[in-house]
mmCIF file of N, CA and C in Angstrom:
data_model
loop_
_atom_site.group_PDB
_atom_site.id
_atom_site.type_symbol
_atom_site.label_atom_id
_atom_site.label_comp_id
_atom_site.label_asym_id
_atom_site.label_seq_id
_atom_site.Cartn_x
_atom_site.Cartn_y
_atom_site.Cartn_z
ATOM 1 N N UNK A 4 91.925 87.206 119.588
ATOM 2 C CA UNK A 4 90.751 87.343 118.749
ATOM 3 C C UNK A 4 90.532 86.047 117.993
ATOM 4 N N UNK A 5 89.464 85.771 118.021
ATOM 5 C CA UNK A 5 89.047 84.377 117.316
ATOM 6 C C UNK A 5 89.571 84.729 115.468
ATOM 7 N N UNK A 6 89.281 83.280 115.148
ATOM 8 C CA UNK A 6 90.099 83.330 113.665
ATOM 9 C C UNK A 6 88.582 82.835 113.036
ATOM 10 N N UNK A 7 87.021 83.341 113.170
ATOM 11 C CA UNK A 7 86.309 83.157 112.411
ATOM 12 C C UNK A 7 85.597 84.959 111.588
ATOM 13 N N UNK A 8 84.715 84.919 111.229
ATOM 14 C CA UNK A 8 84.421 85.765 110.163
ATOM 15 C C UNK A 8 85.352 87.383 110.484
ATOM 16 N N UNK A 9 86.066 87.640 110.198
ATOM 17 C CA UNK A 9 86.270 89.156 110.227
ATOM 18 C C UNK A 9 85.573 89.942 110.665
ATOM 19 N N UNK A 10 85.592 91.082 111.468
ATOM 20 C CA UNK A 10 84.554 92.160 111.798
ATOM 21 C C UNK A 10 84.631 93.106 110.332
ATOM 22 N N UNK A 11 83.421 93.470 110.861
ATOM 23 C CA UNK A 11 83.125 94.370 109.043
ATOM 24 C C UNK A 11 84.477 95.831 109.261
ATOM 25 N N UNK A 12 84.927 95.732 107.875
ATOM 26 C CA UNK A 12 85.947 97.514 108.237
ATOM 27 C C UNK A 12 85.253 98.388 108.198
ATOM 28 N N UNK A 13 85.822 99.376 109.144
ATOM 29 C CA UNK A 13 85.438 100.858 108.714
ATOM 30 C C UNK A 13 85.822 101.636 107.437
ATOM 31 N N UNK A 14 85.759 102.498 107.669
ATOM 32 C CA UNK A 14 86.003 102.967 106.107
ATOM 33 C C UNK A 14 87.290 103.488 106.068
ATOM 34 N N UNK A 15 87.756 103.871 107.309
ATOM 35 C CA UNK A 15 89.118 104.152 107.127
ATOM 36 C C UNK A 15 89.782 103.248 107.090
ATOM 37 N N UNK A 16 89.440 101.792 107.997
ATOM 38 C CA UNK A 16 90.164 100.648 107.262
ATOM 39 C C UNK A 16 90.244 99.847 106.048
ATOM 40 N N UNK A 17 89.120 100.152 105.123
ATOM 41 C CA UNK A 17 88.611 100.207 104.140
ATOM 42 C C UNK A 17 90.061 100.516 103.203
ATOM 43 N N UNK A 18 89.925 101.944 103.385
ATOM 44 C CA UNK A 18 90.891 102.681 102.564
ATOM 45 C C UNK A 18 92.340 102.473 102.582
ATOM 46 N N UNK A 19 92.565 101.742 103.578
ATOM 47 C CA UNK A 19 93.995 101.029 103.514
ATOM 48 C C UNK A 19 94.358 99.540 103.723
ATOM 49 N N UNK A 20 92.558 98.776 103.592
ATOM 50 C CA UNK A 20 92.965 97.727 102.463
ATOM 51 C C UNK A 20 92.935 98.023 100.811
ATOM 52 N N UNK A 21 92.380 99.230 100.875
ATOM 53 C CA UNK A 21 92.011 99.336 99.167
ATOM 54 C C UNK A 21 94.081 99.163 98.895
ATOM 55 N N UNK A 22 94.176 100.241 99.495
ATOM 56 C CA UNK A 22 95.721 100.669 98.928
ATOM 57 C C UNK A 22 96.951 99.167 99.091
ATOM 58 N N UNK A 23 96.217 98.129 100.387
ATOM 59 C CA UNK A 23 97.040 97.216 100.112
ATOM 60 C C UNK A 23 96.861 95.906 99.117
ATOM 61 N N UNK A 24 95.477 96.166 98.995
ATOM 62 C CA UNK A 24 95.322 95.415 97.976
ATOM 63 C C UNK A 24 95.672 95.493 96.149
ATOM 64 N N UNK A 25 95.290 97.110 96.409
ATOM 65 C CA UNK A 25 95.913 97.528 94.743
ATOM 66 C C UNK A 25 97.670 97.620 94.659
ATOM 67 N N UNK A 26 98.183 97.703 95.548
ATOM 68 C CA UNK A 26 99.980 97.685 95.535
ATOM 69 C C UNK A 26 100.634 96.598 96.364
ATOM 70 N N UNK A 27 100.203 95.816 97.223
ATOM 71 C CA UNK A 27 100.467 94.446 97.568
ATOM 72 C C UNK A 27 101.065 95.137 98.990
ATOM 73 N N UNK A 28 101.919 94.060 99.822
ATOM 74 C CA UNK A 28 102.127 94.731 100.653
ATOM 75 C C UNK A 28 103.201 95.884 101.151
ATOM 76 N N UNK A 29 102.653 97.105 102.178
ATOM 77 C CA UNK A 29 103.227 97.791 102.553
ATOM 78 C C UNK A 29 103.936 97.882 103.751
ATOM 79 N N UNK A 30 104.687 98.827 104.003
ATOM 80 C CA UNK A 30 105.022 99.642 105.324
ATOM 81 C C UNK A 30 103.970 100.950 105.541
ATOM 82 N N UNK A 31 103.571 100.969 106.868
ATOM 83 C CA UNK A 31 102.646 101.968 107.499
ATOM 84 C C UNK A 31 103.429 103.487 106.620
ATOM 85 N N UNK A 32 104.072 103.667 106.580
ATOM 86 C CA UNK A 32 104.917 104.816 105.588
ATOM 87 C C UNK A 32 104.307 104.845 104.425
ATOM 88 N N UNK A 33 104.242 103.786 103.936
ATOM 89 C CA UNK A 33 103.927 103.734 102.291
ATOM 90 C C UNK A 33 102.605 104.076 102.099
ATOM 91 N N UNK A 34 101.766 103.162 103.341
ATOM 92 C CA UNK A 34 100.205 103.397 103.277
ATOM 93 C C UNK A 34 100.242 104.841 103.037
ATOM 94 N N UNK A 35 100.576 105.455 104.154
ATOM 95 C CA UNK A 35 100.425 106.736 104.550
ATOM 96 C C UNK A 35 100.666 108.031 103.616
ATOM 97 N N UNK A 36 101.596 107.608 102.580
ATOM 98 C CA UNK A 36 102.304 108.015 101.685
ATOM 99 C C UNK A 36 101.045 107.805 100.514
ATOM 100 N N UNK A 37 100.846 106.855 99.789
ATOM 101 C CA UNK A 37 99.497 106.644 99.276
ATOM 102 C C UNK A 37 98.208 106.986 99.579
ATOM 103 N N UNK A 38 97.848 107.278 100.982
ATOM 104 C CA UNK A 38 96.407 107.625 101.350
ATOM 105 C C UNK A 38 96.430 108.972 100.594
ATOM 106 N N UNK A 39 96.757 109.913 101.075
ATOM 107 C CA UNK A 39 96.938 111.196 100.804
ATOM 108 C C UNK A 39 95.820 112.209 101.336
ATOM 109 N N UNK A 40 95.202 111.106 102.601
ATOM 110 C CA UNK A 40 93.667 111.648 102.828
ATOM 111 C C UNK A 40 93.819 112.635 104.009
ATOM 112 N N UNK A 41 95.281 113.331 104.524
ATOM 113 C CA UNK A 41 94.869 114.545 105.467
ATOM 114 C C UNK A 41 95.465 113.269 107.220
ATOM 115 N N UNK A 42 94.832 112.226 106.663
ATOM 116 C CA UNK A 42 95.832 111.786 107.961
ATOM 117 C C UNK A 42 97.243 111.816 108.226
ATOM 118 N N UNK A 43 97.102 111.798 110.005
ATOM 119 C CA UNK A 43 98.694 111.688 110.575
ATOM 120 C C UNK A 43 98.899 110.427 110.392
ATOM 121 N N UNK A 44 100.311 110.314 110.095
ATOM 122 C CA UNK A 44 101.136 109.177 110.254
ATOM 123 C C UNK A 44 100.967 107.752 111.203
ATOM 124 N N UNK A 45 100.775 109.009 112.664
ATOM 125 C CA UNK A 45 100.546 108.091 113.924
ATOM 126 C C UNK A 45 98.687 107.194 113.441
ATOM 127 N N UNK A 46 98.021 108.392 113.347
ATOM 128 C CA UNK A 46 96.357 107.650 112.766
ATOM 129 C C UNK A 46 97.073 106.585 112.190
ATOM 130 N N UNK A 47 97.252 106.299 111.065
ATOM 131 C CA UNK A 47 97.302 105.055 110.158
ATOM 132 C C UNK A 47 98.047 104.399 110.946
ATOM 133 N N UNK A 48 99.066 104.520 111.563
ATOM 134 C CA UNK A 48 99.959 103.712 112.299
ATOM 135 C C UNK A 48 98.706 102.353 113.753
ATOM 136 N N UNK A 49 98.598 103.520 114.275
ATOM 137 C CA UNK A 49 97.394 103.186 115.418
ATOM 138 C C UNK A 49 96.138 102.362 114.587
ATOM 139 N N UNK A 50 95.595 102.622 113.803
ATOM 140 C CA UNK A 50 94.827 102.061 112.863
ATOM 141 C C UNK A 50 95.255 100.777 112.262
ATOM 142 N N UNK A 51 96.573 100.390 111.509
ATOM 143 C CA UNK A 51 96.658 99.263 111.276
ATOM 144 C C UNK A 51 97.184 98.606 112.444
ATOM 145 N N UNK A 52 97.726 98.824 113.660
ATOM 146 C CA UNK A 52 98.002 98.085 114.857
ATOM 147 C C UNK A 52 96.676 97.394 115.030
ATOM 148 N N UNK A 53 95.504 98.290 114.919
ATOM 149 C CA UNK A 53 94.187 97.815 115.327
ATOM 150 C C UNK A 53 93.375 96.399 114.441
ATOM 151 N N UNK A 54 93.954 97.068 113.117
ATOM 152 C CA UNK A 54 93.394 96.108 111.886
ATOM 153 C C UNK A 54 93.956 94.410 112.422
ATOM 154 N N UNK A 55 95.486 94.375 112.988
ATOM 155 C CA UNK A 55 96.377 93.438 113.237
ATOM 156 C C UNK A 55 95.420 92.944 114.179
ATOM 157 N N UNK A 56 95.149 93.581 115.350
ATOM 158 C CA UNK A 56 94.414 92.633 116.477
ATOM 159 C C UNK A 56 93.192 92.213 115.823
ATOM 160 N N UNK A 57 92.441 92.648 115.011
ATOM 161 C CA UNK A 57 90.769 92.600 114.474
ATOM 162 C C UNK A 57 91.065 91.133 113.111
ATOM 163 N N UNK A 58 92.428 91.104 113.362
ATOM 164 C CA UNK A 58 92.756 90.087 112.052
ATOM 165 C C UNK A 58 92.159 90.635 110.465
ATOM 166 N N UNK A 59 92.586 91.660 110.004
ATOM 167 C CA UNK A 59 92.071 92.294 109.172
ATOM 168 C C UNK A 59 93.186 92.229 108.230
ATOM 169 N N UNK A 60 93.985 92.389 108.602
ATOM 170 C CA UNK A 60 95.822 92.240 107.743
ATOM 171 C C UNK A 60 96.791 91.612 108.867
ATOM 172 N N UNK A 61 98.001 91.624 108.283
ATOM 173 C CA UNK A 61 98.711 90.641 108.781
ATOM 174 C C UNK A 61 99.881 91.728 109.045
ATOM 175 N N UNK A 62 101.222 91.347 109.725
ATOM 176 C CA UNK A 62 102.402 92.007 110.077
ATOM 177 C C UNK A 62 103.579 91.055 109.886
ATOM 178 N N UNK A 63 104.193 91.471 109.089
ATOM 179 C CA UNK A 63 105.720 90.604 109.220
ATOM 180 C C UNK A 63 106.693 91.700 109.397
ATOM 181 N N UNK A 64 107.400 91.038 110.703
ATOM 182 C CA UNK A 64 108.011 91.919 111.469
ATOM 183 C C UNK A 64 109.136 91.528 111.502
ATOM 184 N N UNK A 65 109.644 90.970 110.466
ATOM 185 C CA UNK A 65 110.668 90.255 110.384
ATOM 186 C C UNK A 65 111.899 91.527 109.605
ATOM 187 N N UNK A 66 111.460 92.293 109.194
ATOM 188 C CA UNK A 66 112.021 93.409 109.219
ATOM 189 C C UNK A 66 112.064 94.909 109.947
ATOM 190 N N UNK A 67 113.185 95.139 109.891
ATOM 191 C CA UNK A 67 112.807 96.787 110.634
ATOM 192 C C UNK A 67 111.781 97.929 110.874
ATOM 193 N N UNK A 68 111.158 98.181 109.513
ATOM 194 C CA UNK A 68 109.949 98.697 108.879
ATOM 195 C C UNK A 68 109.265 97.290 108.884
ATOM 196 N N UNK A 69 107.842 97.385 109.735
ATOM 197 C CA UNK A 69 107.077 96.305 109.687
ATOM 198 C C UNK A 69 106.401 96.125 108.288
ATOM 199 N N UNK A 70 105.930 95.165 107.589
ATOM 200 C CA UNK A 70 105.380 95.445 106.577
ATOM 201 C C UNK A 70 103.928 94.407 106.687
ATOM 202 N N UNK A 71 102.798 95.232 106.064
ATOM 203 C CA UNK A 71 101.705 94.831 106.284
ATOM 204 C C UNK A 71 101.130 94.935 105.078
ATOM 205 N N UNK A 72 99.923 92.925 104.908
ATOM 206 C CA UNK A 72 99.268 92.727 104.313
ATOM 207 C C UNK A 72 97.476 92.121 104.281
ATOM 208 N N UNK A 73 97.074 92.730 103.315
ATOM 209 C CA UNK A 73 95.542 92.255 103.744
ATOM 210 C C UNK A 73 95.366 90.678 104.103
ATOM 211 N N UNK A 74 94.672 90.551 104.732
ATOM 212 C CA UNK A 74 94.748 89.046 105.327
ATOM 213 C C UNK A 74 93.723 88.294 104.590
ATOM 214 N N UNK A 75 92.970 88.862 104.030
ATOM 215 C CA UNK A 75 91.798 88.595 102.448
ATOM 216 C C UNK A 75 92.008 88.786 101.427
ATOM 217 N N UNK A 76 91.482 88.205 100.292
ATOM 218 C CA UNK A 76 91.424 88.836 98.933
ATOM 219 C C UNK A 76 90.100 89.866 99.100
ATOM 220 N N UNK A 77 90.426 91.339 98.434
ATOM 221 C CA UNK A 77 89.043 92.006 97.944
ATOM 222 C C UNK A 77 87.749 91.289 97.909
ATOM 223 N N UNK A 78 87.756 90.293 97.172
ATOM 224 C CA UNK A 78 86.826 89.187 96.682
ATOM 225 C C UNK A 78 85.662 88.990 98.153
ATOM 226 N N UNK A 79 86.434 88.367 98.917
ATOM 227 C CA UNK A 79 86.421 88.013 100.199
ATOM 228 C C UNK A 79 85.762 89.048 101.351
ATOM 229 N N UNK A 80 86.221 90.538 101.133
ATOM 230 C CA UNK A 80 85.656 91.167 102.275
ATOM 231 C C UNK A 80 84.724 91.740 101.125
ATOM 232 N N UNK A 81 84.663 91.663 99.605
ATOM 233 C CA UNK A 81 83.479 92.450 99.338
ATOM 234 C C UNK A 81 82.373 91.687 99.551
ATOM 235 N N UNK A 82 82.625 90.530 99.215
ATOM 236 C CA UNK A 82 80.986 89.402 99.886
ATOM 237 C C UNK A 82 80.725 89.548 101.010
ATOM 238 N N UNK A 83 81.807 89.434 101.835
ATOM 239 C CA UNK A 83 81.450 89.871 103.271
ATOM 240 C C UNK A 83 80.284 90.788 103.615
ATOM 241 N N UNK A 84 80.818 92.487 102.954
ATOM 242 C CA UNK A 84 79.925 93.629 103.029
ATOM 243 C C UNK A 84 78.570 93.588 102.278
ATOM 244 N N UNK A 85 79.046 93.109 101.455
ATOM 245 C CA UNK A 85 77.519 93.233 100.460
ATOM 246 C C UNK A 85 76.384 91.922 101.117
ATOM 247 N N UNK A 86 76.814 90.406 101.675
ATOM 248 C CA UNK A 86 76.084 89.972 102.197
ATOM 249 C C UNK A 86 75.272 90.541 103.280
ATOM 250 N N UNK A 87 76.090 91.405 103.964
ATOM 251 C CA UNK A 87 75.537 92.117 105.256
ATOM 252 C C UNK A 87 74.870 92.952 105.110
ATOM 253 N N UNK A 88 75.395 93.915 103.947
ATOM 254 C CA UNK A 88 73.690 95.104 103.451
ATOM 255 C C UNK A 88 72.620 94.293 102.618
ATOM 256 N N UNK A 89 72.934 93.218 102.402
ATOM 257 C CA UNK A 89 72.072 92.586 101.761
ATOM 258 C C UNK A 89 71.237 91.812 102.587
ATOM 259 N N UNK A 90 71.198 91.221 103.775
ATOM 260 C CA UNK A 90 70.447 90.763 105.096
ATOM 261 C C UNK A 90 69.915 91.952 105.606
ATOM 262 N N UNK A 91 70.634 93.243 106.039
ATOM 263 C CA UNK A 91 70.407 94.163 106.992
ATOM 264 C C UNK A 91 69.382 95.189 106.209
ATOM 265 N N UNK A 92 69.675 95.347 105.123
ATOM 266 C CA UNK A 92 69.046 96.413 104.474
ATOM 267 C C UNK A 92 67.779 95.930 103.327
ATOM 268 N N UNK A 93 67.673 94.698 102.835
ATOM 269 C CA UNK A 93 67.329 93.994 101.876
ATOM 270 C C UNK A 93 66.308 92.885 101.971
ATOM 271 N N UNK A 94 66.667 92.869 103.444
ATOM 272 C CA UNK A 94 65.817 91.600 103.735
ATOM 273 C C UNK A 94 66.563 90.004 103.416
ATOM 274 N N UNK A 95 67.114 89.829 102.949
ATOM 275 C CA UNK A 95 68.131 88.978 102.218
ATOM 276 C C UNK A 95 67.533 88.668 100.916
ATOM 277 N N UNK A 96 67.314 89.962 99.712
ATOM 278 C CA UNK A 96 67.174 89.558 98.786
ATOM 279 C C UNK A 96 68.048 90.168 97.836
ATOM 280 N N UNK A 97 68.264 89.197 97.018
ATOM 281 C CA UNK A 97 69.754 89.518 96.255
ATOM 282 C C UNK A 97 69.159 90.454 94.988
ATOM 283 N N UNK A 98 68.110 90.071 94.556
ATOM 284 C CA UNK A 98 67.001 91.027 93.457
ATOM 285 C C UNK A 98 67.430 92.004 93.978
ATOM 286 N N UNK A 99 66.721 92.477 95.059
ATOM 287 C CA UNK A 99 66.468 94.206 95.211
ATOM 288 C C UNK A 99 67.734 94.579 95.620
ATOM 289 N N UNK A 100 68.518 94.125 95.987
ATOM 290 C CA UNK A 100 69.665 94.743 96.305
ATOM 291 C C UNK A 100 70.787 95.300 94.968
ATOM 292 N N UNK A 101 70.224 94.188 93.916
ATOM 293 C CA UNK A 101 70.951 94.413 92.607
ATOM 294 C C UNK A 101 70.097 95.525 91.806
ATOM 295 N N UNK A 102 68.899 95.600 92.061
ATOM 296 C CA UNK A 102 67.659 96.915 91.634
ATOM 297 C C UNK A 102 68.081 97.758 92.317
ATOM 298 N N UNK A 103 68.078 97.878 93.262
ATOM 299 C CA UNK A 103 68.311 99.264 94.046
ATOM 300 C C UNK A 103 70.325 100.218 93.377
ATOM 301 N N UNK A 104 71.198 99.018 93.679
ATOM 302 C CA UNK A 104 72.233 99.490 92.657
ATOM 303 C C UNK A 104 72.355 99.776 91.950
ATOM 304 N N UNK A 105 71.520 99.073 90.290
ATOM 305 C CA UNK A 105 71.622 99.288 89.335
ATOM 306 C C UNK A 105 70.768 100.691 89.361
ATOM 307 N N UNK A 106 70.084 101.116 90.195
ATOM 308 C CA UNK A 106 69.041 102.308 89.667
ATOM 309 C C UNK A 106 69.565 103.457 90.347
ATOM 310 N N UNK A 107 70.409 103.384 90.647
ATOM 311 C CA UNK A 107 71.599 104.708 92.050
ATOM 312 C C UNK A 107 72.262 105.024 91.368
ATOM 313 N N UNK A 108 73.236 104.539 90.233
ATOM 314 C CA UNK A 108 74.370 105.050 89.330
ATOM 315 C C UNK A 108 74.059 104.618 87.927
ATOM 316 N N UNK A 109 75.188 105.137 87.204
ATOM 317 C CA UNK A 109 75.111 104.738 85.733
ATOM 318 C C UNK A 109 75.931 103.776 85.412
ATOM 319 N N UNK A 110 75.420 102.831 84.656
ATOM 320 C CA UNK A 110 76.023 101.570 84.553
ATOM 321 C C UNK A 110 77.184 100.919 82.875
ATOM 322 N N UNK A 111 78.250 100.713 83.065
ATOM 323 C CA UNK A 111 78.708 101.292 82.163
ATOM 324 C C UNK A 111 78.215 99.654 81.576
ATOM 325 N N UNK A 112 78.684 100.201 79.700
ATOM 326 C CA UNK A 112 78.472 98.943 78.710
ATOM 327 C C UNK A 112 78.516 97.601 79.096
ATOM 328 N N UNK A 113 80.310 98.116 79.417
ATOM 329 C CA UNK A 113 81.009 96.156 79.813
ATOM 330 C C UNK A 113 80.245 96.267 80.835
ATOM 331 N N UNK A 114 80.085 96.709 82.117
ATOM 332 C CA UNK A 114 79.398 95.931 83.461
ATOM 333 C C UNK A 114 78.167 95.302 83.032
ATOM 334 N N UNK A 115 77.114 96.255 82.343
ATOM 335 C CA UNK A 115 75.811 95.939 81.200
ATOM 336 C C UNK A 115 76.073 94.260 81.024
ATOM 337 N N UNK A 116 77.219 94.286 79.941
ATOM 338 C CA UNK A 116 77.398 92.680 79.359
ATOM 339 C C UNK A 116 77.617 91.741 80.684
ATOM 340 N N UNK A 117 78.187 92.091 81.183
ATOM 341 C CA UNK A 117 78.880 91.095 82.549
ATOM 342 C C UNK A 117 77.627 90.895 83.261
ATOM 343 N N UNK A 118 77.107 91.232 82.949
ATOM 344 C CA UNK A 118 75.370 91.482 85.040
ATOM 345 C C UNK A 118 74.437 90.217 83.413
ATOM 346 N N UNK A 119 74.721 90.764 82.235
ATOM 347 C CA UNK A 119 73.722 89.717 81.301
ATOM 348 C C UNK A 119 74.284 88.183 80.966
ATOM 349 N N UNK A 120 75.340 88.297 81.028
ATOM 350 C CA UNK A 120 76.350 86.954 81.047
ATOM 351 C C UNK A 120 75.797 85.915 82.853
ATOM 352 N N UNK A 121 76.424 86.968 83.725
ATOM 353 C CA UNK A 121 76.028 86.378 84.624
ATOM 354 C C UNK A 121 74.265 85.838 85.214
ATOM 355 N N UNK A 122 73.282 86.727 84.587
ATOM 356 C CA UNK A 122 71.950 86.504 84.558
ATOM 357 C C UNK A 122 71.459 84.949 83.562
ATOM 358 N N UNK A 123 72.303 85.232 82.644
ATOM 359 C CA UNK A 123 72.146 83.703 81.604
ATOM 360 C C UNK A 123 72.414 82.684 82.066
ATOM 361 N N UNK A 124 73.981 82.830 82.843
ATOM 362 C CA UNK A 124 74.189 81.467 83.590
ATOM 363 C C UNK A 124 73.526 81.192 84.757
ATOM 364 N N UNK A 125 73.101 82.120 85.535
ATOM 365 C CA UNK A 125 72.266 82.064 86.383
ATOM 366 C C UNK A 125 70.677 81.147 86.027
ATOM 367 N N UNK A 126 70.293 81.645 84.911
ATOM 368 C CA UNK A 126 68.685 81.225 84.610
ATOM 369 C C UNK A 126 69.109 79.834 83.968
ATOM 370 N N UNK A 127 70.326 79.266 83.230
ATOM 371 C CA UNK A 127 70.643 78.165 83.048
ATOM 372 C C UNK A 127 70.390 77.226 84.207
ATOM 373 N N UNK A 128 71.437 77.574 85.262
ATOM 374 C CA UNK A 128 71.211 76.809 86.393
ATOM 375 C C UNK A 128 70.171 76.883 86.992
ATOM 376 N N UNK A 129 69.180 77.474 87.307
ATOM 377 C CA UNK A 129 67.919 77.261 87.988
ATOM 378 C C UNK A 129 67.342 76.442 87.058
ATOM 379 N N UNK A 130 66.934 76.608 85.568
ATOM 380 C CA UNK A 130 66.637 75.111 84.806
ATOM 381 C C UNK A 130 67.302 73.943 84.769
ATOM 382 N N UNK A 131 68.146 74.035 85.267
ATOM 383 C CA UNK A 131 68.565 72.654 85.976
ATOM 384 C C UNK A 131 68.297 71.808 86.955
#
């Protein structure tokens, strides 16, 4: 598999980068142990074999129990996704895509301050 952009995850791969990203890396046990979502063992097992070929996480097999890590920061595959609903769904506009979010859920205080912090520095730099 080529070593350029990642294929987008599914959601079940999703869910066990969430878990390797919030606890660092695992053994397919541990994932599995953490999901708690009704899957078999073998699923997650077969699943991160897959993630490995798709270059999605990594394997060091340098131990008995293989242990596996995301091959991204969060950071990294969330731009990924959000660029892509943001072309596919959006047209590529970063406005409506941030309108359409902000108007779907409730938005708490701090995020409030953070989206106005980032809007300031934003309108700074375009007057530049």
């Amino acid at each position: 598999m080529s070593r350029g952009k990642p294929p987008r995850p599914t959601d079940a791969e999703l869910a066990i980068l969430r878990v390797l990203w919030d606890g660092g890396p695992r053994t397919v046990r541990e994932v599995h142990e953490t999901l708690q979502d009704g899957s078999g063992y073998t699923t997650v097992l077969k699943t991160m074999q897959i993630m490995t070929e798709k270059a999605l996480v990594t394997r060091d097999e340098s131990q008995r129990a293989h242990v596996y890590s995301a091959r991204l920061p969060r950071e990294s595959t969330q731009q990924q996704l959000v660029t892509d609903l943001m072309d596919r769904v959006f047209g590529g506009s970063p406005g409506r895509l941030a309108l359409q979010a902000l108007s779907t859920k409730k938005t708490s205080p701090e995020e409030l301050a953070e989206l106005r912090q980032l809007l300031d520095s934003l309108e700074k730099e375009s007057e530049s």
